Short mmCIF file of C-alpha atoms (C1' of nucleotides) in Angstrom, two decimals:
data_model
loop_
_atom_site.label_atom_id
_atom_site.label_comp_id
_atom_site.label_asym_id
_atom_site.label_seq_id
_atom_site.Cartn_x
_atom_site.Cartn_y
_atom_site.Cartn_z
CA MET A 1 -6.54 25.89 -15.20
CA ILE A 2 -8.96 23.19 -16.38
CA ILE A 3 -7.73 19.65 -16.95
CA GLU A 4 -10.00 17.11 -19.09
CA ILE A 5 -9.68 13.59 -17.91
CA GLU A 6 -11.79 10.96 -19.64
CA ASP A 7 -10.40 7.97 -17.85
CA ASP A 8 -11.13 6.58 -14.33
CA PHE A 9 -10.49 9.45 -11.88
CA SER A 10 -12.30 9.60 -8.51
CA LEU A 11 -10.75 12.06 -6.26
CA GLY A 12 -12.96 10.83 -3.39
CA LYS A 13 -11.83 7.37 -3.69
CA MET A 14 -8.16 8.00 -4.39
CA ALA A 15 -8.05 10.20 -1.33
CA ASP A 16 -9.66 7.55 0.81
CA CYS A 17 -8.39 4.26 -0.36
CA GLY A 18 -5.50 3.71 1.96
CA GLN A 19 -2.61 4.19 -0.47
CA CYS A 20 -2.09 7.97 0.26
CA PHE A 21 -2.57 9.30 3.76
CA ARG A 22 -2.16 12.95 3.46
CA ALA A 23 -4.86 13.88 0.79
CA VAL A 24 -7.88 15.63 2.32
CA CYS A 25 -11.25 16.83 1.19
CA LEU A 26 -11.71 20.64 1.99
CA PRO A 27 -14.80 22.28 3.13
CA ASP A 28 -15.36 23.69 -0.56
CA GLY A 29 -15.47 20.07 -1.81
CA SER A 30 -11.95 20.25 -3.47
CA TYR A 31 -9.22 17.91 -2.76
CA ARG A 32 -5.83 18.69 -1.61
CA PHE A 33 -2.81 16.38 -2.46
CA ILE A 34 0.62 16.80 -1.24
CA SER A 35 3.87 15.10 -2.60
CA ARG A 36 7.38 16.17 -2.16
CA GLU A 37 7.34 19.99 -2.45
CA ASN A 38 4.10 19.96 -4.39
CA VAL A 39 0.78 21.03 -3.21
CA LEU A 40 -2.19 20.47 -5.53
CA ASN A 41 -5.82 21.67 -5.06
CA ILE A 42 -8.11 19.89 -7.42
CA ARG A 43 -11.99 19.92 -7.91
CA GLU A 44 -14.29 18.08 -10.23
CA GLN A 45 -16.35 20.86 -11.55
CA ALA A 46 -18.09 18.91 -14.18
CA PRO A 47 -17.90 15.25 -15.33
CA HIS A 48 -14.32 14.60 -16.51
CA GLN A 49 -13.52 18.32 -15.89
CA PHE A 50 -11.12 19.23 -13.10
CA GLN A 51 -9.99 22.61 -11.91
CA VAL A 52 -6.52 22.44 -10.74
CA SER A 53 -4.47 25.02 -8.67
CA CYS A 54 -1.06 24.40 -10.29
CA SER A 55 0.52 25.57 -13.53
CA GLU A 56 0.32 23.68 -16.62
CA GLU A 57 4.04 23.08 -16.39
CA ALA A 58 3.60 21.65 -12.82
CA TRP A 59 0.59 19.32 -14.02
CA GLU A 60 2.69 18.04 -17.00
CA LYS A 61 6.02 17.64 -15.15
CA PHE A 62 4.57 16.28 -11.82
CA TRP A 63 0.97 15.61 -11.26
CA ARG A 64 0.26 13.86 -14.57
CA ASP A 65 2.83 11.24 -13.40
CA TYR A 66 1.66 11.23 -9.85
CA PHE A 67 -1.85 10.27 -10.86
CA ASP A 68 -0.47 7.61 -13.31
CA LEU A 69 -2.24 9.22 -16.29
CA SER A 70 -0.21 7.38 -18.82
CA ARG A 71 -2.09 4.34 -17.99
CA THR A 72 -5.67 3.74 -19.17
CA TYR A 73 -7.42 2.28 -16.05
CA SER A 74 -10.77 1.71 -18.23
CA ARG A 75 -8.95 -0.45 -20.56
CA ILE A 76 -7.16 -2.31 -17.77
CA ARG A 77 -10.56 -2.88 -16.01
CA GLU A 78 -11.83 -4.38 -19.34
CA ASP A 79 -8.88 -6.77 -19.46
CA LEU A 80 -9.46 -7.85 -15.77
CA LEU A 81 -13.03 -8.48 -16.26
CA MET A 82 -12.33 -10.27 -19.56
CA GLN A 83 -9.95 -12.53 -17.62
CA LEU A 84 -12.63 -13.09 -14.75
CA SER A 85 -15.21 -14.02 -17.39
CA GLY A 86 -12.73 -16.73 -18.60
CA GLU A 87 -12.20 -15.37 -22.00
CA GLY A 88 -8.69 -14.71 -21.13
CA GLU A 89 -7.11 -18.15 -20.81
CA THR A 90 -3.66 -16.72 -20.23
CA PRO A 91 -3.23 -14.41 -17.13
CA PHE A 92 -1.34 -11.19 -17.78
CA GLY A 93 2.27 -11.32 -17.78
CA GLN A 94 2.43 -15.04 -17.75
CA THR A 95 3.50 -17.11 -20.58
CA PRO A 96 1.15 -19.70 -22.00
CA ARG A 97 1.08 -22.81 -20.28
CA GLY A 98 1.88 -26.34 -21.19
CA VAL A 99 5.38 -25.41 -22.48
CA SER A 100 7.42 -26.38 -19.69
CA GLU A 101 6.66 -26.72 -16.01
CA GLY A 102 9.73 -25.10 -14.67
CA ASP A 103 9.33 -22.03 -17.03
CA ALA A 104 11.30 -19.22 -15.59
CA ALA A 105 9.08 -16.39 -16.82
CA THR A 106 5.96 -18.30 -15.61
CA GLU A 107 7.64 -18.72 -12.24
CA ALA A 108 8.77 -15.13 -11.83
CA ALA A 109 5.38 -13.96 -12.80
CA CYS A 110 3.76 -16.20 -10.12
CA ARG A 111 6.12 -15.56 -7.23
CA GLN A 112 4.78 -12.69 -5.08
CA ASP A 113 7.12 -12.86 -2.17
CA GLY A 114 9.69 -15.49 -2.91
CA ALA A 115 8.13 -17.85 -0.48
CA ASP A 116 5.08 -19.01 -2.22
CA SER A 117 4.96 -22.11 -4.28
CA VAL A 118 4.40 -21.94 -7.97
CA GLU A 119 1.72 -24.46 -7.34
CA ARG A 120 -1.23 -21.98 -6.61
CA CYS A 121 -0.33 -20.22 -9.85
CA MET A 122 -0.44 -23.27 -11.90
CA PRO A 123 -3.99 -22.92 -12.99
CA GLY A 124 -6.32 -25.82 -12.64
CA PRO A 125 -9.55 -25.88 -14.68
CA ASP A 126 -10.46 -22.54 -13.12
CA VAL A 127 -7.70 -20.06 -12.37
CA VAL A 128 -10.13 -17.96 -10.57
CA SER A 129 -12.79 -19.78 -8.62
CA ASP A 130 -16.65 -19.00 -9.05
CA ALA A 131 -16.67 -17.52 -5.61
CA ALA A 132 -13.59 -15.28 -6.52
CA VAL A 133 -15.25 -14.21 -9.80
CA ARG A 134 -18.35 -13.09 -7.99
CA PHE A 135 -16.21 -11.18 -5.37
CA LEU A 136 -13.93 -9.66 -7.75
CA THR A 137 -16.60 -8.45 -10.07
CA GLN A 138 -18.13 -6.53 -7.10
CA ALA A 139 -14.87 -5.39 -6.10
CA GLU A 140 -14.06 -3.93 -9.61
CA GLN A 141 -17.34 -1.93 -9.52
CA ALA A 142 -16.84 -0.57 -6.04
CA GLY A 143 -13.45 0.38 -6.80
CA ARG A 144 -13.93 1.91 -10.24
CA GLY A 145 -12.25 5.34 -10.41
CA LEU A 146 -9.26 4.48 -8.30
CA ARG A 147 -5.73 4.69 -9.73
CA ILE A 148 -2.44 3.54 -8.43
CA LEU A 149 -0.79 6.85 -7.26
CA ARG A 150 2.82 7.21 -8.04
CA GLN A 151 4.03 8.34 -4.73
CA ASP A 152 7.53 9.30 -3.26
CA PRO A 153 9.46 6.14 -2.56
CA TRP A 154 10.90 7.33 0.65
CA GLU A 155 7.60 8.66 1.89
CA MET A 156 6.07 5.13 1.15
CA LEU A 157 8.97 3.34 3.01
CA ILE A 158 8.42 5.33 6.12
CA THR A 159 4.61 5.51 5.96
CA PHE A 160 4.15 1.79 5.36
CA ILE A 161 6.64 0.98 8.15
CA LEU A 162 4.39 3.16 10.28
CA SER A 163 1.25 1.53 9.09
CA GLN A 164 1.71 -1.93 10.74
CA ARG A 165 -1.04 -2.69 13.30
CA LYS A 166 -2.63 0.76 12.84
CA ASN A 167 -6.02 1.62 11.26
CA ILE A 168 -6.06 4.29 8.32
CA PRO A 169 -6.97 7.25 10.49
CA ALA A 170 -4.15 6.45 12.84
CA ILE A 171 -1.72 6.11 10.02
CA ARG A 172 -2.94 9.47 8.81
CA SER A 173 -2.29 11.26 12.00
CA ALA A 174 1.11 9.51 12.72
CA VAL A 175 2.26 10.80 9.21
CA GLU A 176 0.93 14.20 9.79
CA LYS A 177 2.71 14.30 13.03
CA LEU A 178 5.89 13.25 11.56
CA ALA A 179 5.39 16.08 8.91
CA MET A 180 4.78 18.80 11.49
CA LEU A 181 7.67 17.73 13.72
CA TYR A 182 10.38 16.99 11.10
CA GLY A 183 9.15 18.36 7.61
CA HIS A 184 9.18 21.97 6.56
CA PRO A 185 6.33 24.35 5.82
CA VAL A 186 5.17 24.68 2.27
CA LYS A 187 2.15 26.78 3.11
CA GLU A 188 0.68 28.05 6.47
CA MET A 189 -0.06 25.00 8.73
CA LEU A 190 1.08 22.48 5.89
CA PHE A 191 4.33 20.74 6.15
CA THR A 192 6.22 18.37 3.73
CA PHE A 193 7.00 14.89 4.64
CA PRO A 194 10.57 14.94 6.15
CA SER A 195 13.26 14.23 3.82
CA PRO A 196 15.85 11.46 4.84
CA GLU A 197 18.11 14.19 6.15
CA GLU A 198 15.27 15.79 8.12
CA LEU A 199 14.14 12.61 9.48
CA GLY A 200 17.73 11.50 10.22
CA ARG A 201 18.05 14.38 12.64
CA ALA A 202 15.50 12.55 15.08
CA SER A 203 17.06 9.98 17.53
CA GLU A 204 15.22 6.74 18.16
CA ALA A 205 14.13 8.37 21.49
CA ASP A 206 12.74 11.43 19.66
CA LEU A 207 10.72 9.03 17.35
CA ARG A 208 9.44 7.23 20.30
CA ALA A 209 8.38 10.53 21.78
CA ALA A 210 6.64 11.23 18.64
CA GLY A 211 4.38 8.20 19.24
CA LEU A 212 5.96 5.52 16.91
CA GLY A 213 6.34 3.22 19.67
CA TYR A 214 8.08 -0.11 18.78
CA ARG A 215 8.37 1.15 15.15
CA ALA A 216 10.75 3.81 16.18
CA PRO A 217 13.96 1.80 15.58
CA TYR A 218 12.57 0.47 12.28
CA VAL A 219 12.20 4.03 11.01
CA LYS A 220 15.54 4.79 12.37
CA ASP A 221 17.11 1.77 10.33
CA ALA A 222 15.42 2.90 7.25
CA ALA A 223 16.70 6.47 7.57
CA ASP A 224 20.20 5.13 8.32
CA LYS A 225 20.31 2.86 5.33
CA VAL A 226 19.02 5.52 2.97
CA LEU A 227 21.48 8.16 4.51
CA SER A 228 24.49 5.84 4.18
CA GLY A 229 23.56 4.94 0.67
CA GLU A 230 23.07 1.35 1.56
CA LEU A 231 19.69 1.64 0.29
CA ASP A 232 19.82 4.01 -2.81
CA LEU A 233 16.05 4.71 -3.71
CA GLU A 234 17.10 6.10 -7.01
CA THR A 235 19.01 2.97 -8.02
CA LEU A 236 16.14 0.72 -6.77
CA GLU A 237 13.96 2.32 -9.55
CA LYS A 238 16.09 0.35 -12.10
CA LEU A 239 15.75 -3.17 -10.32
CA ASP A 240 13.19 -5.77 -11.47
CA ASP A 241 10.14 -6.27 -9.22
CA GLU A 242 11.58 -9.24 -7.38
CA SER A 243 14.92 -7.69 -6.65
CA LEU A 244 13.40 -4.45 -5.45
CA PHE A 245 11.21 -6.38 -3.12
CA GLU A 246 14.08 -8.41 -1.86
CA LYS A 247 16.00 -5.25 -1.31
CA LEU A 248 13.26 -3.41 0.53
CA MET A 249 13.01 -6.43 2.91
CA THR A 250 16.55 -5.82 4.06
CA VAL A 251 15.10 -2.90 6.32
CA LYS A 252 14.16 -3.72 9.70
CA GLY A 253 10.32 -3.63 10.05
CA VAL A 254 9.81 -4.27 6.35
CA GLY A 255 8.27 -7.55 5.73
CA LYS A 256 6.38 -8.99 2.75
CA LYS A 257 3.28 -6.83 3.08
CA VAL A 258 5.02 -3.54 3.72
CA ALA A 259 7.59 -4.36 1.02
CA ASN A 260 4.82 -4.99 -1.55
CA CYS A 261 3.08 -1.70 -0.50
CA ILE A 262 6.29 0.21 -1.16
CA CYS A 263 6.69 -1.59 -4.55
CA LEU A 264 3.05 -0.82 -5.53
CA PHE A 265 2.60 2.66 -4.39
CA GLY A 266 6.09 4.00 -4.36
CA PHE A 267 7.58 2.30 -7.38
CA GLY A 268 4.34 1.71 -9.45
CA ARG A 269 4.91 -1.95 -9.49
CA THR A 270 1.49 -2.95 -10.36
CA SER A 271 2.42 -6.62 -10.32
CA ARG A 272 2.69 -6.57 -6.55
CA ALA A 273 -0.52 -7.46 -4.62
CA PRO A 274 -0.03 -6.82 -0.88
CA VAL A 275 -1.86 -9.22 1.62
CA ASP A 276 -2.99 -7.65 4.75
CA VAL A 277 -5.77 -8.52 7.13
CA TRP A 278 -8.42 -7.03 4.84
CA ILE A 279 -7.23 -8.92 1.83
CA GLU A 280 -6.99 -12.13 3.99
CA ARG A 281 -10.72 -11.66 4.43
CA ALA A 282 -11.19 -11.09 0.85
CA VAL A 283 -9.17 -14.26 0.01
CA SER A 284 -11.46 -16.35 2.24
CA LEU A 285 -14.33 -14.87 0.48
CA CYS A 286 -12.70 -16.05 -2.62
CA GLY A 287 -12.70 -19.72 -1.27
CA GLY A 288 -9.43 -19.57 0.45
CA VAL A 289 -7.16 -19.19 -2.70
CA ASP A 290 -5.43 -15.87 -3.13
CA PRO A 291 -6.70 -15.04 -6.51
CA PHE A 292 -4.51 -11.79 -7.12
CA PRO A 293 -1.22 -13.20 -8.47
CA ALA A 294 -3.18 -14.74 -11.41
CA PHE A 295 -3.58 -11.07 -12.66
CA GLY A 296 0.05 -10.77 -13.38
CA GLU A 297 1.03 -7.27 -14.42
CA TYR A 298 -2.14 -5.74 -12.84
CA ALA A 299 -2.51 -7.91 -9.74
CA GLY A 300 -1.76 -4.81 -7.61
CA ILE A 301 -4.62 -2.78 -9.30
CA MET A 302 -7.27 -5.60 -8.77
CA GLN A 303 -5.88 -5.81 -5.13
CA GLN A 304 -6.54 -2.09 -4.84
CA TYR A 305 -10.04 -2.61 -5.97
CA ALA A 306 -10.72 -5.46 -3.53
CA PHE A 307 -9.00 -3.43 -0.55
CA TYR A 308 -11.36 -0.50 -1.32
CA TYR A 309 -14.31 -2.76 -1.49
CA MET A 310 -13.43 -4.46 1.84
CA THR A 311 -13.07 -1.22 3.68
CA HIS A 312 -16.03 0.64 2.16
CA GLN A 313 -18.65 -2.00 1.90
CA LYS A 314 -20.41 -4.42 4.10
CA VAL A 315 -19.59 -7.82 2.64
"C1'" DG B 1 -12.85 0.68 28.32
"C1'" DA B 2 -12.60 -3.26 25.41
"C1'" DC B 3 -11.23 -4.20 20.89
"C1'" DC B 4 -8.73 -3.78 16.80
"C1'" DA B 5 -5.62 -1.70 13.30
"C1'" DG B 6 -2.94 -2.06 5.27
"C1'" DG B 7 2.54 -6.86 10.44
"C1'" DT B 8 7.09 -7.93 11.82
"C1'" DG B 9 10.97 -10.37 14.28
"C1'" DG B 10 12.34 -13.64 17.22
"C1'" DC B 11 11.51 -17.92 19.20
"C1'" DC B 12 9.74 -22.25 19.34
"C1'" DT B 13 9.11 -26.92 17.38
"C1'" DA C 1 9.56 -24.28 6.89
"C1'" DG C 2 5.74 -23.18 9.79
"C1'" DG C 3 3.04 -21.77 14.02
"C1'" DC C 4 2.89 -18.54 18.01
"C1'" DC C 5 3.36 -14.32 20.37
"C1'" DA C 6 4.95 -9.53 22.25
"C1'" DC C 7 5.07 -5.31 20.57
"C1'" DA C 8 3.14 0.57 21.63
"C1'" DT C 9 -0.37 3.42 20.43
"C1'" DG C 10 -4.46 5.69 19.03
"C1'" DG C 11 -9.32 5.50 16.76
"C1'" DT C 12 -13.89 3.71 17.04
#
DNA sequence: GACCAGGTGGCCT
DNA sequence: AGGCCACATGGT
């Protein structure tokens, strides 16, 4: 079947941007994505034309949502650039200023992790510094084509617990190993990411043997909390961004950065902008002030452009 | 064979 | 509240 996609849609970038770890480019130039029980082969056969291996029903019911196709990223980029050029005086998702200092909505939009002061979101003359404008403009160009994939929350929970102090290739192999050991086959030599029940069968010692190292008890705790119902991933969907973030932080081994990644990549919360070592470098290139929260509802999308830029270009 | 990786929890002031 | 540091393993 052929799908037409006019909007931003770079398979290469999405498969290699550090948000999904199981997508691969096959020898024939097509890409294979896997999520839950679904496997998709997709190839760009002409500009904006994609050949997909699934049925129309599977595309509409699953993959359209997975690729976040209800959002128009070209439009979002325009908005982001407009804010960069200073035309958008009011950052997304924030109420106009000068009303009242302690405005709850503004404060909520500013808080990325509950610890940061409102201070740095309170825009001075320039919400985003000149250095930041230059950097973010470059980043948007480099990252054009990316989308925030709507991945399985459980898989994101475990994957980003695994991710700490690993590079992307190492995360890939760790996830693949878990799938091989505890998932079930969907095709030959291709395994699902293990469900909470499947992964729950592994003891902490088993997980250490699988190479998780000090993260083994963290993964165990996550599986325990999900299996006991203490962490109900379906219910979490209904929570607002901040409550979701706080709830995720109750899992051992889930700190600010990992919780924000789960919010962004597992729950589609595009206001969350995780700060890792790469983004810290980006922040210093921007003059030392984290520019992402100022993008409000789309902070996570701008962050993803910056992350891609940092990990793929020499800056 | 160093060096570093999409960090975090625990301990210390 | 904020600054160190150990932590296990694998890729480059």
